Amino acid sequence: MAILPILQYPDERLHKVAKKVDKIDDAIRKLVRDMAETMYSAPGVGLAATQVDKHIRLVVLDVSDMHDDLKVFINPELVSSQGEKVNEEGCLSVPGIYENVSRAERVSVRALDEHGKPFTVEAEGLLAVCIQHEIDHLNGRVFVEHLSHLKQTRIRAKLKKHKREIL
Ligand code: NI
Protein backbone atom coordinates (compact mmCIF):
# COMPACT_ATOMS: atom_id res chain seq x y z
CA MET A 1 0.00 0.00 0.00
CA ALA A 2 1.06 3.57 -0.43
CA ILE A 3 0.12 6.99 0.78
CA LEU A 4 -0.70 9.17 -2.22
CA PRO A 5 -0.12 12.93 -2.47
CA ILE A 6 -3.37 14.92 -2.19
CA LEU A 7 -3.93 17.84 -4.58
CA GLN A 8 -4.35 21.13 -2.76
CA TYR A 9 -6.95 23.76 -3.68
CA PRO A 10 -6.81 25.87 -5.86
CA ASP A 11 -4.97 23.30 -8.02
CA GLU A 12 -6.60 23.32 -11.47
CA ARG A 13 -6.57 19.51 -11.61
CA LEU A 14 -9.27 19.51 -8.91
CA HIS A 15 -11.59 20.90 -11.60
CA LYS A 16 -11.24 17.96 -13.99
CA VAL A 17 -14.41 15.91 -14.50
CA ALA A 18 -13.71 12.25 -13.71
CA LYS A 19 -14.47 9.50 -16.24
CA LYS A 20 -16.55 6.41 -15.58
CA VAL A 21 -14.68 3.25 -14.55
CA ASP A 22 -15.15 0.71 -17.37
CA LYS A 23 -13.40 -2.25 -15.86
CA ILE A 24 -13.01 -3.04 -12.18
CA ASP A 25 -9.73 -4.94 -12.04
CA ASP A 26 -6.75 -5.41 -9.72
CA ALA A 27 -5.34 -2.00 -10.65
CA ILE A 28 -8.59 -0.38 -9.44
CA ARG A 29 -8.56 -2.48 -6.26
CA LYS A 30 -4.96 -1.41 -5.59
CA LEU A 31 -5.97 2.23 -6.03
CA VAL A 32 -8.89 1.62 -3.59
CA ARG A 33 -6.43 0.28 -0.97
CA ASP A 34 -3.99 3.16 -1.51
CA MET A 35 -6.78 5.74 -1.32
CA ALA A 36 -8.12 4.16 1.88
CA GLU A 37 -4.66 4.24 3.45
CA THR A 38 -4.22 7.87 2.34
CA MET A 39 -7.62 8.82 3.79
CA TYR A 40 -7.04 7.05 7.15
CA SER A 41 -3.56 8.49 7.58
CA ALA A 42 -4.63 12.08 6.78
CA PRO A 43 -6.99 11.54 8.72
CA GLY A 44 -10.19 12.14 6.79
CA VAL A 45 -13.65 10.59 6.35
CA GLY A 46 -13.74 10.62 2.56
CA LEU A 47 -11.50 10.83 -0.48
CA ALA A 48 -12.30 11.05 -4.19
CA ALA A 49 -9.88 9.75 -6.84
CA THR A 50 -9.78 13.30 -8.28
CA GLN A 51 -7.98 14.43 -5.11
CA VAL A 52 -5.09 12.04 -5.78
CA ASP A 53 -4.92 13.14 -9.43
CA LYS A 54 -6.69 10.02 -10.77
CA HIS A 55 -9.61 11.25 -12.81
CA ILE A 56 -11.96 8.29 -12.57
CA ARG A 57 -15.28 7.96 -10.74
CA LEU A 58 -14.12 6.31 -7.52
CA VAL A 59 -14.69 7.38 -3.92
CA VAL A 60 -13.72 5.89 -0.55
CA LEU A 61 -15.53 6.83 2.66
CA ASP A 62 -15.53 5.88 6.29
CA VAL A 63 -17.73 7.89 8.63
CA SER A 64 -17.67 5.32 11.46
CA ASP A 65 -16.37 6.26 14.93
CA MET A 66 -13.89 3.37 14.94
CA HIS A 67 -12.65 3.89 11.35
CA ASP A 68 -13.43 0.28 10.54
CA ASP A 69 -16.26 0.62 8.02
CA LEU A 70 -14.71 1.40 4.65
CA LYS A 71 -17.22 2.08 1.89
CA VAL A 72 -16.16 2.05 -1.75
CA PHE A 73 -18.28 3.74 -4.41
CA ILE A 74 -17.42 3.19 -8.06
CA ASN A 75 -19.42 5.16 -10.65
CA PRO A 76 -21.73 6.56 -7.94
CA GLU A 77 -25.03 8.05 -9.08
CA LEU A 78 -27.38 10.16 -7.04
CA VAL A 79 -30.76 8.45 -7.54
CA SER A 80 -32.82 10.77 -5.37
CA SER A 81 -32.44 13.46 -2.77
CA GLN A 82 -34.75 14.97 -0.16
CA GLY A 83 -34.77 17.92 2.21
CA GLU A 84 -32.08 20.48 2.83
CA LYS A 85 -29.60 20.89 5.63
CA VAL A 86 -26.63 23.12 6.43
CA ASN A 87 -23.52 21.38 7.77
CA GLU A 88 -19.98 22.48 8.46
CA GLU A 89 -17.61 20.83 5.99
CA GLY A 90 -13.90 20.51 5.57
CA CYS A 91 -11.76 18.85 2.90
CA LEU A 92 -8.32 17.23 2.73
CA SER A 93 -7.66 19.38 -0.36
CA VAL A 94 -8.49 22.60 1.54
CA PRO A 95 -6.61 22.20 4.86
CA GLY A 96 -7.71 24.26 7.85
CA ILE A 97 -10.87 25.63 6.20
CA TYR A 98 -14.29 24.72 7.63
CA GLU A 99 -17.42 26.35 6.21
CA ASN A 100 -21.18 25.84 6.24
CA VAL A 101 -22.62 24.31 3.08
CA SER A 102 -26.26 23.57 2.31
CA ARG A 103 -26.97 20.12 0.81
CA ALA A 104 -29.75 17.57 0.53
CA GLU A 105 -30.57 16.03 3.92
CA ARG A 106 -31.17 12.50 2.63
CA VAL A 107 -29.88 10.90 -0.54
CA SER A 108 -30.15 7.59 -2.29
CA VAL A 109 -27.00 6.59 -4.16
CA ARG A 110 -26.37 3.72 -6.53
CA ALA A 111 -22.82 2.51 -7.17
CA LEU A 112 -20.60 -0.53 -7.72
CA ASP A 113 -18.32 -1.96 -5.06
CA GLU A 114 -14.67 -2.95 -5.67
CA HIS A 115 -15.83 -6.33 -7.03
CA GLY A 116 -18.21 -4.74 -9.52
CA LYS A 117 -21.31 -5.61 -7.50
CA PRO A 118 -24.08 -2.99 -7.69
CA PHE A 119 -25.57 -1.65 -4.44
CA THR A 120 -27.78 1.21 -3.31
CA VAL A 121 -27.47 3.15 -0.04
CA GLU A 122 -30.02 5.38 1.61
CA ALA A 123 -27.90 7.92 3.45
CA GLU A 124 -28.53 10.67 5.95
CA GLY A 125 -26.44 12.64 8.42
CA LEU A 126 -22.67 12.69 7.93
CA LEU A 127 -22.76 9.89 5.34
CA ALA A 128 -25.18 11.89 3.14
CA VAL A 129 -23.02 15.03 3.42
CA CYS A 130 -19.88 13.09 2.67
CA ILE A 131 -21.27 11.28 -0.39
CA GLN A 132 -22.48 14.56 -1.92
CA HIS A 133 -19.13 16.24 -1.14
CA GLU A 134 -17.19 13.40 -2.83
CA ILE A 135 -19.47 13.20 -5.89
CA ASP A 136 -18.86 16.95 -6.27
CA HIS A 137 -15.11 16.21 -6.41
CA LEU A 138 -15.70 13.73 -9.26
CA ASN A 139 -17.54 16.51 -11.08
CA GLY A 140 -14.61 18.87 -10.57
CA ARG A 141 -16.18 20.86 -7.77
CA VAL A 142 -14.53 21.66 -4.44
CA PHE A 143 -16.86 22.41 -1.48
CA VAL A 144 -15.71 26.03 -1.14
CA GLU A 145 -17.19 26.62 -4.60
CA HIS A 146 -20.62 26.42 -2.97
CA LEU A 147 -19.71 29.65 -1.10
CA SER A 148 -19.90 33.30 -2.21
CA HIS A 149 -17.14 34.68 -4.46
CA LEU A 150 -16.02 36.97 -1.66
CA LYS A 151 -15.57 34.03 0.70
CA GLN A 152 -13.72 32.04 -1.96
CA THR A 153 -11.31 34.93 -2.54
CA ARG A 154 -10.67 35.18 1.21
CA ILE A 155 -10.04 31.44 1.47
CA ARG A 156 -7.57 31.49 -1.43
CA ALA A 157 -5.70 34.41 0.17
CA LYS A 158 -5.58 32.59 3.51
CA LEU A 159 -4.25 29.38 1.92
CA LYS A 160 -1.61 31.32 -0.01
CA LYS A 161 -0.43 33.02 3.16
CA HIS A 162 -0.32 29.69 4.99
CA LYS A 163 1.71 28.15 2.15
CA ARG A 164 4.22 31.02 2.33
CA GLU A 165 4.60 30.53 6.06
CA ILE A 166 5.38 26.82 5.87
CA LEU A 167 7.81 27.12 2.95
NI1 NI B 1 -13.10 17.01 -0.18
PDB file of C-alpha atoms and ligand atoms in Angstrom:
ATOM      1  CA  MET A   1       0.000   0.000   0.000  1.00  0.00           C
ATOM      2  CA  ALA A   2       1.056   3.572  -0.435  1.00  0.00           C
ATOM      3  CA  ILE A   3       0.117   6.995   0.780  1.00  0.00           C
ATOM      4  CA  LEU A   4      -0.704   9.167  -2.221  1.00  0.00           C
ATOM      5  CA  PRO A   5      -0.122  12.929  -2.475  1.00  0.00           C
ATOM      6  CA  ILE A   6      -3.373  14.918  -2.189  1.00  0.00           C
ATOM      7  CA  LEU A   7      -3.928  17.838  -4.580  1.00  0.00           C
ATOM      8  CA  GLN A   8      -4.354  21.130  -2.757  1.00  0.00           C
ATOM      9  CA  TYR A   9      -6.953  23.758  -3.683  1.00  0.00           C
ATOM     10  CA  PRO A  10      -6.809  25.871  -5.861  1.00  0.00           C
ATOM     11  CA  ASP A  11      -4.967  23.296  -8.022  1.00  0.00           C
ATOM     12  CA  GLU A  12      -6.600  23.323 -11.468  1.00  0.00           C
ATOM     13  CA  ARG A  13      -6.572  19.514 -11.609  1.00  0.00           C
ATOM     14  CA  LEU A  14      -9.269  19.508  -8.909  1.00  0.00           C
ATOM     15  CA  HIS A  15     -11.587  20.897 -11.603  1.00  0.00           C
ATOM     16  CA  LYS A  16     -11.238  17.958 -13.987  1.00  0.00           C
ATOM     17  CA  VAL A  17     -14.412  15.910 -14.500  1.00  0.00           C
ATOM     18  CA  ALA A  18     -13.713  12.252 -13.710  1.00  0.00           C
ATOM     19  CA  LYS A  19     -14.468   9.502 -16.239  1.00  0.00           C
ATOM     20  CA  LYS A  20     -16.551   6.412 -15.576  1.00  0.00           C
ATOM     21  CA  VAL A  21     -14.676   3.253 -14.549  1.00  0.00           C
ATOM     22  CA  ASP A  22     -15.146   0.709 -17.371  1.00  0.00           C
ATOM     23  CA  LYS A  23     -13.399  -2.253 -15.864  1.00  0.00           C
ATOM     24  CA  ILE A  24     -13.007  -3.042 -12.178  1.00  0.00           C
ATOM     25  CA  ASP A  25      -9.727  -4.940 -12.039  1.00  0.00           C
ATOM     26  CA  ASP A  26      -6.745  -5.414  -9.721  1.00  0.00           C
ATOM     27  CA  ALA A  27      -5.339  -1.997 -10.654  1.00  0.00           C
ATOM     28  CA  ILE A  28      -8.589  -0.381  -9.445  1.00  0.00           C
ATOM     29  CA  ARG A  29      -8.560  -2.480  -6.256  1.00  0.00           C
ATOM     30  CA  LYS A  30      -4.960  -1.413  -5.595  1.00  0.00           C
ATOM     31  CA  LEU A  31      -5.975   2.230  -6.028  1.00  0.00           C
ATOM     32  CA  VAL A  32      -8.887   1.623  -3.588  1.00  0.00           C
ATOM     33  CA  ARG A  33      -6.431   0.284  -0.973  1.00  0.00           C
ATOM     34  CA  ASP A  34      -3.989   3.157  -1.505  1.00  0.00           C
ATOM     35  CA  MET A  35      -6.777   5.742  -1.322  1.00  0.00           C
ATOM     36  CA  ALA A  36      -8.121   4.156   1.880  1.00  0.00           C
ATOM     37  CA  GLU A  37      -4.655   4.245   3.448  1.00  0.00           C
ATOM     38  CA  THR A  38      -4.219   7.866   2.344  1.00  0.00           C
ATOM     39  CA  MET A  39      -7.618   8.818   3.790  1.00  0.00           C
ATOM     40  CA  TYR A  40      -7.042   7.050   7.146  1.00  0.00           C
ATOM     41  CA  SER A  41      -3.565   8.487   7.578  1.00  0.00           C
ATOM     42  CA  ALA A  42      -4.633  12.084   6.779  1.00  0.00           C
ATOM     43  CA  PRO A  43      -6.988  11.538   8.722  1.00  0.00           C
ATOM     44  CA  GLY A  44     -10.187  12.136   6.792  1.00  0.00           C
ATOM     45  CA  VAL A  45     -13.646  10.595   6.345  1.00  0.00           C
ATOM     46  CA  GLY A  46     -13.737  10.623   2.562  1.00  0.00           C
ATOM     47  CA  LEU A  47     -11.497  10.825  -0.483  1.00  0.00           C
ATOM     48  CA  ALA A  48     -12.303  11.051  -4.187  1.00  0.00           C
ATOM     49  CA  ALA A  49      -9.875   9.751  -6.837  1.00  0.00           C
ATOM     50  CA  THR A  50      -9.784  13.298  -8.279  1.00  0.00           C
ATOM     51  CA  GLN A  51      -7.977  14.432  -5.112  1.00  0.00           C
ATOM     52  CA  VAL A  52      -5.087  12.045  -5.775  1.00  0.00           C
ATOM     53  CA  ASP A  53      -4.922  13.140  -9.433  1.00  0.00           C
ATOM     54  CA  LYS A  54      -6.693  10.017 -10.773  1.00  0.00           C
ATOM     55  CA  HIS A  55      -9.611  11.253 -12.808  1.00  0.00           C
ATOM     56  CA  ILE A  56     -11.961   8.288 -12.571  1.00  0.00           C
ATOM     57  CA  ARG A  57     -15.283   7.956 -10.736  1.00  0.00           C
ATOM     58  CA  LEU A  58     -14.118   6.313  -7.524  1.00  0.00           C
ATOM     59  CA  VAL A  59     -14.686   7.378  -3.920  1.00  0.00           C
ATOM     60  CA  VAL A  60     -13.723   5.894  -0.549  1.00  0.00           C
ATOM     61  CA  LEU A  61     -15.529   6.833   2.659  1.00  0.00           C
ATOM     62  CA  ASP A  62     -15.528   5.882   6.295  1.00  0.00           C
ATOM     63  CA  VAL A  63     -17.732   7.890   8.631  1.00  0.00           C
ATOM     64  CA  SER A  64     -17.673   5.324  11.457  1.00  0.00           C
ATOM     65  CA  ASP A  65     -16.368   6.260  14.926  1.00  0.00           C
ATOM     66  CA  MET A  66     -13.894   3.370  14.944  1.00  0.00           C
ATOM     67  CA  HIS A  67     -12.654   3.892  11.351  1.00  0.00           C
ATOM     68  CA  ASP A  68     -13.432   0.278  10.544  1.00  0.00           C
ATOM     69  CA  ASP A  69     -16.262   0.618   8.025  1.00  0.00           C
ATOM     70  CA  LEU A  70     -14.706   1.403   4.655  1.00  0.00           C
ATOM     71  CA  LYS A  71     -17.215   2.082   1.892  1.00  0.00           C
ATOM     72  CA  VAL A  72     -16.159   2.046  -1.750  1.00  0.00           C
ATOM     73  CA  PHE A  73     -18.277   3.737  -4.409  1.00  0.00           C
ATOM     74  CA  ILE A  74     -17.420   3.188  -8.056  1.00  0.00           C
ATOM     75  CA  ASN A  75     -19.415   5.160 -10.652  1.00  0.00           C
ATOM     76  CA  PRO A  76     -21.725   6.563  -7.936  1.00  0.00           C
ATOM     77  CA  GLU A  77     -25.026   8.048  -9.078  1.00  0.00           C
ATOM     78  CA  LEU A  78     -27.378  10.163  -7.042  1.00  0.00           C
ATOM     79  CA  VAL A  79     -30.760   8.451  -7.542  1.00  0.00           C
ATOM     80  CA  SER A  80     -32.819  10.773  -5.374  1.00  0.00           C
ATOM     81  CA  SER A  81     -32.441  13.464  -2.770  1.00  0.00           C
ATOM     82  CA  GLN A  82     -34.749  14.971  -0.161  1.00  0.00           C
ATOM     83  CA  GLY A  83     -34.765  17.923   2.205  1.00  0.00           C
ATOM     84  CA  GLU A  84     -32.076  20.476   2.828  1.00  0.00           C
ATOM     85  CA  LYS A  85     -29.598  20.887   5.634  1.00  0.00           C
ATOM     86  CA  VAL A  86     -26.625  23.125   6.425  1.00  0.00           C
ATOM     87  CA  ASN A  87     -23.520  21.376   7.768  1.00  0.00           C
ATOM     88  CA  GLU A  88     -19.984  22.478   8.462  1.00  0.00           C
ATOM     89  CA  GLU A  89     -17.614  20.831   5.994  1.00  0.00           C
ATOM     90  CA  GLY A  90     -13.897  20.506   5.567  1.00  0.00           C
ATOM     91  CA  CYS A  91     -11.760  18.847   2.903  1.00  0.00           C
ATOM     92  CA  LEU A  92      -8.319  17.225   2.729  1.00  0.00           C
ATOM     93  CA  SER A  93      -7.661  19.377  -0.357  1.00  0.00           C
ATOM     94  CA  VAL A  94      -8.487  22.600   1.543  1.00  0.00           C
ATOM     95  CA  PRO A  95      -6.614  22.198   4.859  1.00  0.00           C
ATOM     96  CA  GLY A  96      -7.712  24.257   7.850  1.00  0.00           C
ATOM     97  CA  ILE A  97     -10.866  25.628   6.200  1.00  0.00           C
ATOM     98  CA  TYR A  98     -14.290  24.723   7.632  1.00  0.00           C
ATOM     99  CA  GLU A  99     -17.420  26.348   6.206  1.00  0.00           C
ATOM    100  CA  ASN A 100     -21.176  25.840   6.240  1.00  0.00           C
ATOM    101  CA  VAL A 101     -22.620  24.307   3.080  1.00  0.00           C
ATOM    102  CA  SER A 102     -26.259  23.567   2.307  1.00  0.00           C
ATOM    103  CA  ARG A 103     -26.975  20.122   0.815  1.00  0.00           C
ATOM    104  CA  ALA A 104     -29.755  17.567   0.534  1.00  0.00           C
ATOM    105  CA  GLU A 105     -30.573  16.034   3.922  1.00  0.00           C
ATOM    106  CA  ARG A 106     -31.170  12.504   2.632  1.00  0.00           C
ATOM    107  CA  VAL A 107     -29.884  10.896  -0.544  1.00  0.00           C
ATOM    108  CA  SER A 108     -30.155   7.588  -2.292  1.00  0.00           C
ATOM    109  CA  VAL A 109     -26.997   6.586  -4.159  1.00  0.00           C
ATOM    110  CA  ARG A 110     -26.367   3.717  -6.534  1.00  0.00           C
ATOM    111  CA  ALA A 111     -22.821   2.510  -7.170  1.00  0.00           C
ATOM    112  CA  LEU A 112     -20.603  -0.530  -7.725  1.00  0.00           C
ATOM    113  CA  ASP A 113     -18.316  -1.956  -5.059  1.00  0.00           C
ATOM    114  CA  GLU A 114     -14.667  -2.954  -5.669  1.00  0.00           C
ATOM    115  CA  HIS A 115     -15.830  -6.331  -7.028  1.00  0.00           C
ATOM    116  CA  GLY A 116     -18.214  -4.744  -9.518  1.00  0.00           C
ATOM    117  CA  LYS A 117     -21.310  -5.609  -7.504  1.00  0.00           C
ATOM    118  CA  PRO A 118     -24.078  -2.988  -7.686  1.00  0.00           C
ATOM    119  CA  PHE A 119     -25.567  -1.649  -4.442  1.00  0.00           C
ATOM    120  CA  THR A 120     -27.778   1.213  -3.310  1.00  0.00           C
ATOM    121  CA  VAL A 121     -27.466   3.147  -0.042  1.00  0.00           C
ATOM    122  CA  GLU A 122     -30.019   5.382   1.612  1.00  0.00           C
ATOM    123  CA  ALA A 123     -27.896   7.919   3.450  1.00  0.00           C
ATOM    124  CA  GLU A 124     -28.534  10.666   5.948  1.00  0.00           C
ATOM    125  CA  GLY A 125     -26.441  12.644   8.420  1.00  0.00           C
ATOM    126  CA  LEU A 126     -22.669  12.688   7.925  1.00  0.00           C
ATOM    127  CA  LEU A 127     -22.762   9.895   5.335  1.00  0.00           C
ATOM    128  CA  ALA A 128     -25.182  11.891   3.137  1.00  0.00           C
ATOM    129  CA  VAL A 129     -23.024  15.025   3.424  1.00  0.00           C
ATOM    130  CA  CYS A 130     -19.877  13.087   2.669  1.00  0.00           C
ATOM    131  CA  ILE A 131     -21.275  11.285  -0.393  1.00  0.00           C
ATOM    132  CA  GLN A 132     -22.483  14.558  -1.921  1.00  0.00           C
ATOM    133  CA  HIS A 133     -19.131  16.238  -1.145  1.00  0.00           C
ATOM    134  CA  GLU A 134     -17.191  13.395  -2.827  1.00  0.00           C
ATOM    135  CA  ILE A 135     -19.470  13.205  -5.888  1.00  0.00           C
ATOM    136  CA  ASP A 136     -18.856  16.951  -6.273  1.00  0.00           C
ATOM    137  CA  HIS A 137     -15.113  16.207  -6.407  1.00  0.00           C
ATOM    138  CA  LEU A 138     -15.705  13.730  -9.261  1.00  0.00           C
ATOM    139  CA  ASN A 139     -17.545  16.507 -11.082  1.00  0.00           C
ATOM    140  CA  GLY A 140     -14.608  18.872 -10.572  1.00  0.00           C
ATOM    141  CA  ARG A 141     -16.181  20.862  -7.771  1.00  0.00           C
ATOM    142  CA  VAL A 142     -14.529  21.662  -4.438  1.00  0.00           C
ATOM    143  CA  PHE A 143     -16.861  22.408  -1.475  1.00  0.00           C
ATOM    144  CA  VAL A 144     -15.705  26.029  -1.136  1.00  0.00           C
ATOM    145  CA  GLU A 145     -17.186  26.619  -4.602  1.00  0.00           C
ATOM    146  CA  HIS A 146     -20.620  26.424  -2.970  1.00  0.00           C
ATOM    147  CA  LEU A 147     -19.714  29.650  -1.102  1.00  0.00           C
ATOM    148  CA  SER A 148     -19.899  33.299  -2.206  1.00  0.00           C
ATOM    149  CA  HIS A 149     -17.142  34.676  -4.463  1.00  0.00           C
ATOM    150  CA  LEU A 150     -16.019  36.971  -1.662  1.00  0.00           C
ATOM    151  CA  LYS A 151     -15.566  34.027   0.699  1.00  0.00           C
ATOM    152  CA  GLN A 152     -13.717  32.041  -1.963  1.00  0.00           C
ATOM    153  CA  THR A 153     -11.310  34.933  -2.544  1.00  0.00           C
ATOM    154  CA  ARG A 154     -10.668  35.183   1.209  1.00  0.00           C
ATOM    155  CA  ILE A 155     -10.041  31.441   1.467  1.00  0.00           C
ATOM    156  CA  ARG A 156      -7.568  31.488  -1.431  1.00  0.00           C
ATOM    157  CA  ALA A 157      -5.697  34.408   0.168  1.00  0.00           C
ATOM    158  CA  LYS A 158      -5.582  32.587   3.506  1.00  0.00           C
ATOM    159  CA  LEU A 159      -4.253  29.380   1.923  1.00  0.00           C
ATOM    160  CA  LYS A 160      -1.608  31.324  -0.015  1.00  0.00           C
ATOM    161  CA  LYS A 161      -0.429  33.023   3.162  1.00  0.00           C
ATOM    162  CA  HIS A 162      -0.319  29.694   4.993  1.00  0.00           C
ATOM    163  CA  LYS A 163       1.714  28.148   2.153  1.00  0.00           C
ATOM    164  CA  ARG A 164       4.224  31.023   2.335  1.00  0.00           C
ATOM    165  CA  GLU A 165       4.601  30.533   6.060  1.00  0.00           C
ATOM    166  CA  ILE A 166       5.383  26.821   5.870  1.00  0.00           C
ATOM    167  CA  LEU A 167       7.810  27.121   2.949  1.00  0.00           C
TER     168      LEU A 167
HETATM  169 NI    NI B   1     -13.098  17.010  -0.184  1.00  0.00          NI
END
